[in-house]
Amino acid sequence: MDDLTITLKTPVAGSDGVQVAALTLRELTVDENIALERQGNGKGPLEQDKAFFAMSCGVPPDVIGKLGQRDWTRLKSKYWSTLGN
């Protein structure tokens, strides 16, 4: 399988103060997708994507929320080129 890690151009710190310099995607289970779907009621598509990628990368949602546009785009592109097909 392809490498599912991206090194962030601009590292971010989560609310716990832990610095995140790389994110590694993993494939979610059906049950995890169902849980995300239930949590997503009333949320917009971007908020749902934020929750999805947080769970996929095993980080709190605030880490994903602090990504710069360039890293956000790279993370989504990595997902679609490897796990999204």
PDB file of N, CA, C and O in Angstrom:
ATOM      1  N   MET A   1       0.837  -1.179   0.000  1.00  0.00           N
ATOM      2  CA  MET A   1       0.000   0.000   0.000  1.00  0.00           C
ATOM      3  C   MET A   1       0.881   1.241   0.000  1.00  0.00           C
ATOM      4  O   MET A   1       1.981   1.241   0.537  1.00  0.00           O
ATOM      5  N   ASP A   2       0.364   2.300  -0.585  1.00  0.00           N
ATOM      6  CA  ASP A   2       1.090   3.558  -0.638  1.00  0.00           C
ATOM      7  C   ASP A   2       1.319   4.116   0.755  1.00  0.00           C
ATOM      8  O   ASP A   2       0.577   3.816   1.694  1.00  0.00           O
ATOM      9  N   ASP A   3       2.323   4.959   0.884  1.00  0.00           N
ATOM     10  CA  ASP A   3       2.569   5.652   2.137  1.00  0.00           C
ATOM     11  C   ASP A   3       1.429   6.635   2.360  1.00  0.00           C
ATOM     12  O   ASP A   3       1.085   7.421   1.484  1.00  0.00           O
ATOM     13  N   LEU A   4       0.833   6.598   3.508  1.00  0.00           N
ATOM     14  CA  LEU A   4      -0.323   7.437   3.810  1.00  0.00           C
ATOM     15  C   LEU A   4       0.006   8.593   4.734  1.00  0.00           C
ATOM     16  O   LEU A   4      -0.876   9.174   5.353  1.00  0.00           O
ATOM     17  N   THR A   5       1.280   8.949   4.832  1.00  0.00           N
ATOM     18  CA  THR A   5       1.721  10.032   5.707  1.00  0.00           C
ATOM     19  C   THR A   5       2.067  11.267   4.895  1.00  0.00           C
ATOM     20  O   THR A   5       2.718  11.162   3.864  1.00  0.00           O
ATOM     21  N   ILE A   6       1.606  12.416   5.382  1.00  0.00           N
ATOM     22  CA  ILE A   6       2.063  13.676   4.802  1.00  0.00           C
ATOM     23  C   ILE A   6       2.786  14.458   5.898  1.00  0.00           C
ATOM     24  O   ILE A   6       2.355  14.474   7.041  1.00  0.00           O
ATOM     25  N   THR A   7       3.894  15.043   5.528  1.00  0.00           N
ATOM     26  CA  THR A   7       4.609  15.944   6.421  1.00  0.00           C
ATOM     27  C   THR A   7       4.031  17.330   6.191  1.00  0.00           C
ATOM     28  O   THR A   7       3.966  17.797   5.050  1.00  0.00           O
ATOM     29  N   LEU A   8       3.602  17.954   7.270  1.00  0.00           N
ATOM     30  CA  LEU A   8       2.966  19.261   7.150  1.00  0.00           C
ATOM     31  C   LEU A   8       3.978  20.337   6.783  1.00  0.00           C
ATOM     32  O   LEU A   8       5.099  20.349   7.307  1.00  0.00           O
ATOM     33  N   LYS A   9       3.581  21.221   5.894  1.00  0.00           N
ATOM     34  CA  LYS A   9       4.420  22.376   5.542  1.00  0.00           C
ATOM     35  C   LYS A   9       4.520  23.313   6.737  1.00  0.00           C
ATOM     36  O   LYS A   9       5.552  23.922   6.961  1.00  0.00           O
ATOM     37  N   THR A  10       3.404  23.420   7.482  1.00  0.00           N
ATOM     38  CA  THR A  10       3.357  24.253   8.679  1.00  0.00           C
ATOM     39  C   THR A  10       2.804  23.416   9.822  1.00  0.00           C
ATOM     40  O   THR A  10       1.586  23.181   9.886  1.00  0.00           O
ATOM     41  N   PRO A  11       3.666  22.923  10.724  1.00  0.00           N
ATOM     42  CA  PRO A  11       3.184  22.136  11.866  1.00  0.00           C
ATOM     43  C   PRO A  11       2.188  22.941  12.702  1.00  0.00           C
ATOM     44  O   PRO A  11       2.229  24.169  12.736  1.00  0.00           O
ATOM     45  N   VAL A  12       1.276  22.218  13.360  1.00  0.00           N
ATOM     46  CA  VAL A  12       0.262  22.857  14.198  1.00  0.00           C
ATOM     47  C   VAL A  12       0.289  22.235  15.587  1.00  0.00           C
ATOM     48  O   VAL A  12       0.752  21.112  15.766  1.00  0.00           O
ATOM     49  N   ALA A  13      -0.208  22.980  16.561  1.00  0.00           N
ATOM     50  CA  ALA A  13      -0.312  22.485  17.931  1.00  0.00           C
ATOM     51  C   ALA A  13      -1.776  22.274  18.256  1.00  0.00           C
ATOM     52  O   ALA A  13      -2.621  23.127  17.969  1.00  0.00           O
ATOM     53  N   GLY A  14      -2.074  21.133  18.843  1.00  0.00           N
ATOM     54  CA  GLY A  14      -3.437  20.860  19.283  1.00  0.00           C
ATOM     55  C   GLY A  14      -3.740  21.613  20.563  1.00  0.00           C
ATOM     56  O   GLY A  14      -2.861  22.262  21.146  1.00  0.00           O
ATOM     57  N   SER A  15      -4.983  21.545  21.019  1.00  0.00           N
ATOM     58  CA  SER A  15      -5.373  22.241  22.246  1.00  0.00           C
ATOM     59  C   SER A  15      -4.628  21.694  23.460  1.00  0.00           C
ATOM     60  O   SER A  15      -4.502  22.377  24.475  1.00  0.00           O
ATOM     61  N   ASP A  16      -4.080  20.483  23.341  1.00  0.00           N
ATOM     62  CA  ASP A  16      -3.294  19.898  24.426  1.00  0.00           C
ATOM     63  C   ASP A  16      -1.835  20.352  24.389  1.00  0.00           C
ATOM     64  O   ASP A  16      -1.028  19.943  25.209  1.00  0.00           O
ATOM     65  N   GLY A  17      -1.498  21.190  23.392  1.00  0.00           N
ATOM     66  CA  GLY A  17      -0.151  21.721  23.279  1.00  0.00           C
ATOM     67  C   GLY A  17       0.816  20.835  22.523  1.00  0.00           C
ATOM     68  O   GLY A  17       1.964  21.211  22.289  1.00  0.00           O
ATOM     69  N   VAL A  18       0.380  19.656  22.129  1.00  0.00           N
ATOM     70  CA  VAL A  18       1.249  18.733  21.399  1.00  0.00           C
ATOM     71  C   VAL A  18       1.403  19.215  19.957  1.00  0.00           C
ATOM     72  O   VAL A  18       0.419  19.480  19.270  1.00  0.00           O
ATOM     73  N   GLN A  19       2.649  19.348  19.525  1.00  0.00           N
ATOM     74  CA  GLN A  19       2.969  19.786  18.164  1.00  0.00           C
ATOM     75  C   GLN A  19       2.806  18.625  17.190  1.00  0.00           C
ATOM     76  O   GLN A  19       3.308  17.528  17.431  1.00  0.00           O
ATOM     77  N   VAL A  20       2.090  18.857  16.096  1.00  0.00           N
ATOM     78  CA  VAL A  20       1.866  17.836  15.077  1.00  0.00           C
ATOM     79  C   VAL A  20       2.583  18.277  13.804  1.00  0.00           C
ATOM     80  O   VAL A  20       2.277  19.332  13.252  1.00  0.00           O
ATOM     81  N   ALA A  21       3.548  17.479  13.357  1.00  0.00           N
ATOM     82  CA  ALA A  21       4.338  17.819  12.173  1.00  0.00           C
ATOM     83  C   ALA A  21       4.021  16.918  10.986  1.00  0.00           C
ATOM     84  O   ALA A  21       4.433  17.198   9.869  1.00  0.00           O
ATOM     85  N   ALA A  22       3.285  15.824  11.229  1.00  0.00           N
ATOM     86  CA  ALA A  22       2.917  14.895  10.161  1.00  0.00           C
ATOM     87  C   ALA A  22       1.591  14.248  10.520  1.00  0.00           C
ATOM     88  O   ALA A  22       1.254  14.103  11.695  1.00  0.00           O
ATOM     89  N   LEU A  23       0.844  13.877   9.495  1.00  0.00           N
ATOM     90  CA  LEU A  23      -0.425  13.178   9.683  1.00  0.00           C
ATOM     91  C   LEU A  23      -0.409  11.904   8.854  1.00  0.00           C
ATOM     92  O   LEU A  23       0.049  11.909   7.712  1.00  0.00           O
ATOM     93  N   THR A  24      -0.904  10.824   9.442  1.00  0.00           N
ATOM     94  CA  THR A  24      -0.987   9.553   8.737  1.00  0.00           C
ATOM     95  C   THR A  24      -2.442   9.118   8.657  1.00  0.00           C
ATOM     96  O   THR A  24      -3.108   8.979   9.693  1.00  0.00           O
ATOM     97  N   LEU A  25      -2.908   8.940   7.448  1.00  0.00           N
ATOM     98  CA  LEU A  25      -4.271   8.496   7.211  1.00  0.00           C
ATOM     99  C   LEU A  25      -4.401   6.998   7.437  1.00  0.00           C
ATOM    100  O   LEU A  25      -3.439   6.248   7.246  1.00  0.00           O
ATOM    101  N   ARG A  26      -5.589   6.579   7.830  1.00  0.00           N
ATOM    102  CA  ARG A  26      -5.907   5.156   7.893  1.00  0.00           C
ATOM    103  C   ARG A  26      -7.325   4.988   7.388  1.00  0.00           C
ATOM    104  O   ARG A  26      -8.133   5.914   7.389  1.00  0.00           O
ATOM    105  N   GLU A  27      -7.622   3.799   6.932  1.00  0.00           N
ATOM    106  CA  GLU A  27      -8.952   3.482   6.441  1.00  0.00           C
ATOM    107  C   GLU A  27      -9.907   3.301   7.617  1.00  0.00           C
ATOM    108  O   GLU A  27      -9.601   2.576   8.565  1.00  0.00           O
ATOM    109  N   LEU A  28     -11.049   3.983   7.569  1.00  0.00           N
ATOM    110  CA  LEU A  28     -12.040   3.853   8.635  1.00  0.00           C
ATOM    111  C   LEU A  28     -12.888   2.611   8.428  1.00  0.00           C
ATOM    112  O   LEU A  28     -13.061   2.133   7.311  1.00  0.00           O
ATOM    113  N   THR A  29     -13.435   2.114   9.519  1.00  0.00           N
ATOM    114  CA  THR A  29     -14.346   0.980   9.452  1.00  0.00           C
ATOM    115  C   THR A  29     -15.752   1.480   9.127  1.00  0.00           C
ATOM    116  O   THR A  29     -16.046   2.679   9.229  1.00  0.00           O
ATOM    117  N   VAL A  30     -16.612   0.563   8.775  1.00  0.00           N
ATOM    118  CA  VAL A  30     -18.009   0.913   8.513  1.00  0.00           C
ATOM    119  C   VAL A  30     -18.628   1.524   9.768  1.00  0.00           C
ATOM    120  O   VAL A  30     -19.326   2.548   9.699  1.00  0.00           O
ATOM    121  N   ASP A  31     -18.380   0.934  10.925  1.00  0.00           N
ATOM    122  CA  ASP A  31     -18.943   1.463  12.172  1.00  0.00           C
ATOM    123  C   ASP A  31     -18.452   2.883  12.462  1.00  0.00           C
ATOM    124  O   ASP A  31     -19.208   3.712  12.958  1.00  0.00           O
ATOM    125  N   GLU A  32     -17.200   3.157  12.172  1.00  0.00           N
ATOM    126  CA  GLU A  32     -16.683   4.517  12.373  1.00  0.00           C
ATOM    127  C   GLU A  32     -17.370   5.503  11.432  1.00  0.00           C
ATOM    128  O   GLU A  32     -17.693   6.627  11.825  1.00  0.00           O
ATOM    129  N   ASN A  33     -17.616   5.078  10.205  1.00  0.00           N
ATOM    130  CA  ASN A  33     -18.326   5.935   9.257  1.00  0.00           C
ATOM    131  C   ASN A  33     -19.765   6.189   9.699  1.00  0.00           C
ATOM    132  O   ASN A  33     -20.279   7.298   9.550  1.00  0.00           O
ATOM    133  N   ILE A  34     -20.413   5.187  10.263  1.00  0.00           N
ATOM    134  CA  ILE A  34     -21.769   5.360  10.779  1.00  0.00           C
ATOM    135  C   ILE A  34     -21.769   6.353  11.937  1.00  0.00           C
ATOM    136  O   ILE A  34     -22.627   7.247  12.009  1.00  0.00           O
ATOM    137  N   ALA A  35     -20.796   6.223  12.832  1.00  0.00           N
ATOM    138  CA  ALA A  35     -20.700   7.158  13.962  1.00  0.00           C
ATOM    139  C   ALA A  35     -20.488   8.587  13.472  1.00  0.00           C
ATOM    140  O   ALA A  35     -21.111   9.524  13.979  1.00  0.00           O
ATOM    141  N   LEU A  36     -19.644   8.754  12.473  1.00  0.00           N
ATOM    142  CA  LEU A  36     -19.423  10.087  11.918  1.00  0.00           C
ATOM    143  C   LEU A  36     -20.690  10.635  11.278  1.00  0.00           C
ATOM    144  O   LEU A  36     -20.991  11.825  11.407  1.00  0.00           O
ATOM    145  N   GLU A  37     -21.426   9.776  10.595  1.00  0.00           N
ATOM    146  CA  GLU A  37     -22.669  10.202   9.962  1.00  0.00           C
ATOM    147  C   GLU A  37     -23.665  10.702  11.011  1.00  0.00           C
ATOM    148  O   GLU A  37     -24.304  11.736  10.839  1.00  0.00           O
ATOM    149  N   ARG A  38     -23.762   9.992  12.110  1.00  0.00           N
ATOM    150  CA  ARG A  38     -24.679  10.393  13.196  1.00  0.00           C
ATOM    151  C   ARG A  38     -24.243  11.705  13.833  1.00  0.00           C
ATOM    152  O   ARG A  38     -25.080  12.538  14.172  1.00  0.00           O
ATOM    153  N   GLN A  39     -22.956  11.875  14.012  1.00  0.00           N
ATOM    154  CA  GLN A  39     -22.433  13.107  14.619  1.00  0.00           C
ATOM    155  C   GLN A  39     -22.564  14.295  13.679  1.00  0.00           C
ATOM    156  O   GLN A  39     -22.564  15.436  14.117  1.00  0.00           O
ATOM    157  N   GLY A  40     -22.660  14.021  12.381  1.00  0.00           N
ATOM    158  CA  GLY A  40     -22.654  15.085  11.381  1.00  0.00           C
ATOM    159  C   GLY A  40     -23.987  15.754  11.136  1.00  0.00           C
ATOM    160  O   GLY A  40     -24.062  16.726  10.388  1.00  0.00           O
ATOM    161  N   ASN A  41     -25.061  15.263  11.751  1.00  0.00           N
ATOM    162  CA  ASN A  41     -26.377  15.863  11.537  1.00  0.00           C
ATOM    163  C   ASN A  41     -26.346  17.344  11.905  1.00  0.00           C
ATOM    164  O   ASN A  41     -25.922  17.716  12.993  1.00  0.00           O
ATOM    165  N   GLY A  42     -26.765  18.170  10.960  1.00  0.00           N
ATOM    166  CA  GLY A  42     -26.806  19.613  11.202  1.00  0.00           C
ATOM    167  C   GLY A  42     -25.501  20.328  10.931  1.00  0.00           C
ATOM    168  O   GLY A  42     -25.418  21.537  11.074  1.00  0.00           O
ATOM    169  N   LYS A  43     -24.460  19.593  10.567  1.00  0.00           N
ATOM    170  CA  LYS A  43     -23.168  20.204  10.268  1.00  0.00           C
ATOM    171  C   LYS A  43     -23.003  20.335   8.764  1.00  0.00           C
ATOM    172  O   LYS A  43     -23.526  19.533   7.993  1.00  0.00           O
ATOM    173  N   GLY A  44     -22.243  21.336   8.367  1.00  0.00           N
ATOM    174  CA  GLY A  44     -21.965  21.538   6.956  1.00  0.00           C
ATOM    175  C   GLY A  44     -20.934  20.548   6.446  1.00  0.00           C
ATOM    176  O   GLY A  44     -20.275  19.848   7.232  1.00  0.00           O
ATOM    177  N   PRO A  45     -20.753  20.501   5.125  1.00  0.00           N
ATOM    178  CA  PRO A  45     -19.806  19.546   4.530  1.00  0.00           C
ATOM    179  C   PRO A  45     -18.368  19.725   5.024  1.00  0.00           C
ATOM    180  O   PRO A  45     -17.666  18.739   5.251  1.00  0.00           O
ATOM    181  N   LEU A  46     -17.933  20.955   5.214  1.00  0.00           N
ATOM    182  CA  LEU A  46     -16.560  21.181   5.666  1.00  0.00           C
ATOM    183  C   LEU A  46     -16.365  20.695   7.100  1.00  0.00           C
ATOM    184  O   LEU A  46     -15.334  20.088   7.420  1.00  0.00           O
ATOM    185  N   GLU A  47     -17.353  20.921   7.947  1.00  0.00           N
ATOM    186  CA  GLU A  47     -17.275  20.417   9.325  1.00  0.00           C
ATOM    187  C   GLU A  47     -17.270  18.890   9.342  1.00  0.00           C
ATOM    188  O   GLU A  47     -16.566  18.280  10.147  1.00  0.00           O
ATOM    189  N   GLN A  48     -18.044  18.284   8.458  1.00  0.00           N
ATOM    190  CA  GLN A  48     -18.055  16.827   8.371  1.00  0.00           C
ATOM    191  C   GLN A  48     -16.712  16.304   7.884  1.00  0.00           C
ATOM    192  O   GLN A  48     -16.205  15.298   8.395  1.00  0.00           O
ATOM    193  N   ASP A  49     -16.117  16.988   6.910  1.00  0.00           N
ATOM    194  CA  ASP A  49     -14.786  16.594   6.432  1.00  0.00           C
ATOM    195  C   ASP A  49     -13.747  16.716   7.536  1.00  0.00           C
ATOM    196  O   ASP A  49     -12.873  15.865   7.684  1.00  0.00           O
ATOM    197  N   LYS A  50     -13.848  17.776   8.315  1.00  0.00           N
ATOM    198  CA  LYS A  50     -12.907  17.986   9.430  1.00  0.00           C
ATOM    199  C   LYS A  50     -12.983  16.807  10.400  1.00  0.00           C
ATOM    200  O   LYS A  50     -11.948  16.255  10.792  1.00  0.00           O
ATOM    201  N   ALA A  51     -14.196  16.392  10.766  1.00  0.00           N
ATOM    202  CA  ALA A  51     -14.366  15.261  11.684  1.00  0.00           C
ATOM    203  C   ALA A  51     -13.857  13.966  11.057  1.00  0.00           C
ATOM    204  O   ALA A  51     -13.202  13.155  11.722  1.00  0.00           O
ATOM    205  N   PHE A  52     -14.137  13.773   9.776  1.00  0.00           N
ATOM    206  CA  PHE A  52     -13.683  12.575   9.073  1.00  0.00           C
ATOM    207  C   PHE A  52     -12.164  12.467   9.082  1.00  0.00           C
ATOM    208  O   PHE A  52     -11.595  11.426   9.426  1.00  0.00           O
ATOM    209  N   PHE A  53     -11.491  13.549   8.712  1.00  0.00           N
ATOM    210  CA  PHE A  53     -10.031  13.495   8.634  1.00  0.00           C
ATOM    211  C   PHE A  53      -9.387  13.431  10.011  1.00  0.00           C
ATOM    212  O   PHE A  53      -8.337  12.811  10.174  1.00  0.00           O
ATOM    213  N   ALA A  54     -10.013  14.034  11.019  1.00  0.00           N
ATOM    214  CA  ALA A  54      -9.496  13.906  12.386  1.00  0.00           C
ATOM    215  C   ALA A  54      -9.517  12.440  12.809  1.00  0.00           C
ATOM    216  O   ALA A  54      -8.522  11.918  13.332  1.00  0.00           O
ATOM    217  N   MET A  55     -10.651  11.771  12.563  1.00  0.00           N
ATOM    218  CA  MET A  55     -10.742  10.359  12.931  1.00  0.00           C
ATOM    219  C   MET A  55      -9.783   9.520  12.092  1.00  0.00           C
ATOM    220  O   MET A  55      -9.102   8.633  12.614  1.00  0.00           O
ATOM    221  N   SER A  56      -9.689   9.811  10.813  1.00  0.00           N
ATOM    222  CA  SER A  56      -8.797   9.052   9.924  1.00  0.00           C
ATOM    223  C   SER A  56      -7.335   9.184  10.317  1.00  0.00           C
ATOM    224  O   SER A  56      -6.548   8.270  10.092  1.00  0.00           O
ATOM    225  N   CYS A  57      -6.983  10.340  10.875  1.00  0.00           N
ATOM    226  CA  CYS A  57      -5.589  10.582  11.246  1.00  0.00           C
ATOM    227  C   CYS A  57      -5.330  10.352  12.733  1.00  0.00           C
ATOM    228  O   CYS A  57      -4.193  10.464  13.190  1.00  0.00           O
ATOM    229  N   GLY A  58      -6.379  10.081  13.512  1.00  0.00           N
ATOM    230  CA  GLY A  58      -6.204   9.824  14.935  1.00  0.00           C
ATOM    231  C   GLY A  58      -5.775  11.043  15.729  1.00  0.00           C
ATOM    232  O   GLY A  58      -5.009  10.918  16.683  1.00  0.00           O
ATOM    233  N   VAL A  59      -6.268  12.213  15.317  1.00  0.00           N
ATOM    234  CA  VAL A  59      -5.942  13.448  16.031  1.00  0.00           C
ATOM    235  C   VAL A  59      -7.243  14.158  16.414  1.00  0.00           C
ATOM    236  O   VAL A  59      -8.293  13.905  15.816  1.00  0.00           O
ATOM    237  N   PRO A  60      -7.190  15.052  17.402  1.00  0.00           N
ATOM    238  CA  PRO A  60      -8.385  15.822  17.742  1.00  0.00           C
ATOM    239  C   PRO A  60      -8.795  16.721  16.571  1.00  0.00           C
ATOM    240  O   PRO A  60      -7.938  17.174  15.802  1.00  0.00           O
ATOM    241  N   PRO A  61     -10.088  16.996  16.432  1.00  0.00           N
ATOM    242  CA  PRO A  61     -10.554  17.852  15.339  1.00  0.00           C
ATOM    243  C   PRO A  61      -9.897  19.229  15.297  1.00  0.00           C
ATOM    244  O   PRO A  61      -9.718  19.786  14.219  1.00  0.00           O
ATOM    245  N   ASP A  62      -9.487  19.756  16.456  1.00  0.00           N
ATOM    246  CA  ASP A  62      -8.869  21.087  16.442  1.00  0.00           C
ATOM    247  C   ASP A  62      -7.538  21.088  15.695  1.00  0.00           C
ATOM    248  O   ASP A  62      -7.148  22.107  15.125  1.00  0.00           O
ATOM    249  N   VAL A  63      -6.867  19.950  15.642  1.00  0.00           N
ATOM    250  CA  VAL A  63      -5.616  19.868  14.871  1.00  0.00           C
ATOM    251  C   VAL A  63      -5.919  20.051  13.386  1.00  0.00           C
ATOM    252  O   VAL A  63      -5.260  20.828  12.693  1.00  0.00           O
ATOM    253  N   ILE A  64      -6.939  19.361  12.901  1.00  0.00           N
ATOM    254  CA  ILE A  64      -7.319  19.496  11.497  1.00  0.00           C
ATOM    255  C   ILE A  64      -7.785  20.924  11.221  1.00  0.00           C
ATOM    256  O   ILE A  64      -7.447  21.509  10.184  1.00  0.00           O
ATOM    257  N   GLY A  65      -8.514  21.503  12.160  1.00  0.00           N
ATOM    258  CA  GLY A  65      -9.004  22.863  11.998  1.00  0.00           C
ATOM    259  C   GLY A  65      -7.914  23.913  11.905  1.00  0.00           C
ATOM    260  O   GLY A  65      -8.121  24.984  11.336  1.00  0.00           O
ATOM    261  N   LYS A  66      -6.752  23.614  12.424  1.00  0.00           N
ATOM    262  CA  LYS A  66      -5.637  24.572  12.396  1.00  0.00           C
ATOM    263  C   LYS A  66      -4.731  24.412  11.180  1.00  0.00           C
ATOM    264  O   LYS A  66      -3.792  25.191  11.006  1.00  0.00           O
ATOM    265  N   LEU A  67      -5.015  23.424  10.332  1.00  0.00           N
ATOM    266  CA  LEU A  67      -4.182  23.238   9.141  1.00  0.00           C
ATOM    267  C   LEU A  67      -4.318  24.436   8.211  1.00  0.00           C
ATOM    268  O   LEU A  67      -5.415  24.977   8.036  1.00  0.00           O
ATOM    269  N   GLY A  68      -3.205  24.808   7.605  1.00  0.00           N
ATOM    270  CA  GLY A  68      -3.248  25.815   6.555  1.00  0.00           C
ATOM    271  C   GLY A  68      -3.874  25.219   5.305  1.00  0.00           C
ATOM    272  O   GLY A  68      -3.938  23.989   5.152  1.00  0.00           O
ATOM    273  N   GLN A  69      -4.326  26.073   4.415  1.00  0.00           N
ATOM    274  CA  GLN A  69      -5.009  25.612   3.205  1.00  0.00           C
ATOM    275  C   GLN A  69      -4.155  24.637   2.394  1.00  0.00           C
ATOM    276  O   GLN A  69      -4.648  23.647   1.870  1.00  0.00           O
ATOM    277  N   ARG A  70      -2.864  24.930   2.305  1.00  0.00           N
ATOM    278  CA  ARG A  70      -1.968  24.071   1.526  1.00  0.00           C
ATOM    279  C   ARG A  70      -1.914  22.661   2.101  1.00  0.00           C
ATOM    280  O   ARG A  70      -2.029  21.672   1.371  1.00  0.00           O
ATOM    281  N   ASP A  71      -1.772  22.534   3.436  1.00  0.00           N
ATOM    282  CA  ASP A  71      -1.722  21.216   4.062  1.00  0.00           C
ATOM    283  C   ASP A  71      -3.085  20.523   4.004  1.00  0.00           C
ATOM    284  O   ASP A  71      -3.165  19.309   3.808  1.00  0.00           O
ATOM    285  N   TRP A  72      -4.169  21.276   4.141  1.00  0.00           N
ATOM    286  CA  TRP A  72      -5.520  20.726   4.057  1.00  0.00           C
ATOM    287  C   TRP A  72      -5.741  20.103   2.672  1.00  0.00           C
ATOM    288  O   TRP A  72      -6.227  18.985   2.545  1.00  0.00           O
ATOM    289  N   THR A  73      -5.334  20.830   1.645  1.00  0.00           N
ATOM    290  CA  THR A  73      -5.484  20.341   0.272  1.00  0.00           C
ATOM    291  C   THR A  73      -4.627  19.101   0.038  1.00  0.00           C
ATOM    292  O   THR A  73      -5.074  18.133  -0.586  1.00  0.00           O
ATOM    293  N   ARG A  74      -3.412  19.097   0.547  1.00  0.00           N
ATOM    294  CA  ARG A  74      -2.528  17.943   0.392  1.00  0.00           C
ATOM    295  C   ARG A  74      -3.082  16.715   1.105  1.00  0.00           C
ATOM    296  O   ARG A  74      -3.005  15.592   0.596  1.00  0.00           O
ATOM    297  N   LEU A  75      -3.667  16.915   2.304  1.00  0.00           N
ATOM    298  CA  LEU A  75      -4.246  15.801   3.059  1.00  0.00           C
ATOM    299  C   LEU A  75      -5.413  15.190   2.285  1.00  0.00           C
ATOM    300  O   LEU A  75      -5.494  13.966   2.129  1.00  0.00           O
ATOM    301  N   LYS A  76      -6.303  16.021   1.787  1.00  0.00           N
ATOM    302  CA  LYS A  76      -7.447  15.514   1.011  1.00  0.00           C
ATOM    303  C   LYS A  76      -6.980  14.828  -0.269  1.00  0.00           C
ATOM    304  O   LYS A  76      -7.507  13.771  -0.630  1.00  0.00           O
ATOM    305  N   SER A  77      -5.991  15.398  -0.929  1.00  0.00           N
ATOM    306  CA  SER A  77      -5.468  14.793  -2.158  1.00  0.00           C
ATOM    307  C   SER A  77      -4.853  13.426  -1.883  1.00  0.00           C
ATOM    308  O   SER A  77      -5.025  12.474  -2.654  1.00  0.00           O
ATOM    309  N   LYS A  78      -4.119  13.312  -0.777  1.00  0.00           N
ATOM    310  CA  LYS A  78      -3.515  12.027  -0.394  1.00  0.00           C
ATOM    311  C   LYS A  78      -4.606  10.990  -0.161  1.00  0.00           C
ATOM    312  O   LYS A  78      -4.503   9.843  -0.604  1.00  0.00           O
ATOM    313  N   TYR A  79      -5.670  11.396   0.508  1.00  0.00           N
ATOM    314  CA  TYR A  79      -6.777  10.473   0.753  1.00  0.00           C
ATOM    315  C   TYR A  79      -7.388  10.003  -0.571  1.00  0.00           C
ATOM    316  O   TYR A  79      -7.540   8.808  -0.802  1.00  0.00           O
ATOM    317  N   TRP A  80      -7.739  10.943  -1.436  1.00  0.00           N
ATOM    318  CA  TRP A  80      -8.410  10.580  -2.680  1.00  0.00           C
ATOM    319  C   TRP A  80      -7.513   9.765  -3.614  1.00  0.00           C
ATOM    320  O   TRP A  80      -8.002   8.896  -4.323  1.00  0.00           O
ATOM    321  N   SER A  81      -6.217   9.990  -3.564  1.00  0.00           N
ATOM    322  CA  SER A  81      -5.328   9.244  -4.460  1.00  0.00           C
ATOM    323  C   SER A  81      -5.018   7.833  -3.948  1.00  0.00           C
ATOM    324  O   SER A  81      -4.539   7.000  -4.701  1.00  0.00           O
ATOM    325  N   THR A  82      -5.299   7.573  -2.668  1.00  0.00           N
ATOM    326  CA  THR A  82      -4.956   6.258  -2.123  1.00  0.00           C
ATOM    327  C   THR A  82      -6.170   5.502  -1.601  1.00  0.00           C
ATOM    328  O   THR A  82      -6.412   4.375  -2.001  1.00  0.00           O
ATOM    329  N   LEU A  83      -6.938   6.111  -0.710  1.00  0.00           N
ATOM    330  CA  LEU A  83      -8.053   5.416  -0.077  1.00  0.00           C
ATOM    331  C   LEU A  83      -9.401   5.758  -0.686  1.00  0.00           C
ATOM    332  O   LEU A  83     -10.380   5.054  -0.451  1.00  0.00           O
ATOM    333  N   GLY A  84      -9.468   6.825  -1.450  1.00  0.00           N
ATOM    334  CA  GLY A  84     -10.747   7.313  -1.939  1.00  0.00           C
ATOM    335  C   GLY A  84     -11.254   6.652  -3.205  1.00  0.00           C
ATOM    336  O   GLY A  84     -12.336   6.965  -3.664  1.00  0.00           O
ATOM    337  N   ASN A  85     -10.464   5.786  -3.783  1.00  0.00           N
ATOM    338  CA  ASN A  85     -10.897   5.155  -5.043  1.00  0.00           C
ATOM    339  C   ASN A  85     -11.530   3.813  -4.797  1.00  0.00           C
ATOM    340  O   ASN A  85     -11.178   3.062  -4.004  1.00  0.00           O
TER     341      ASN A  85
END
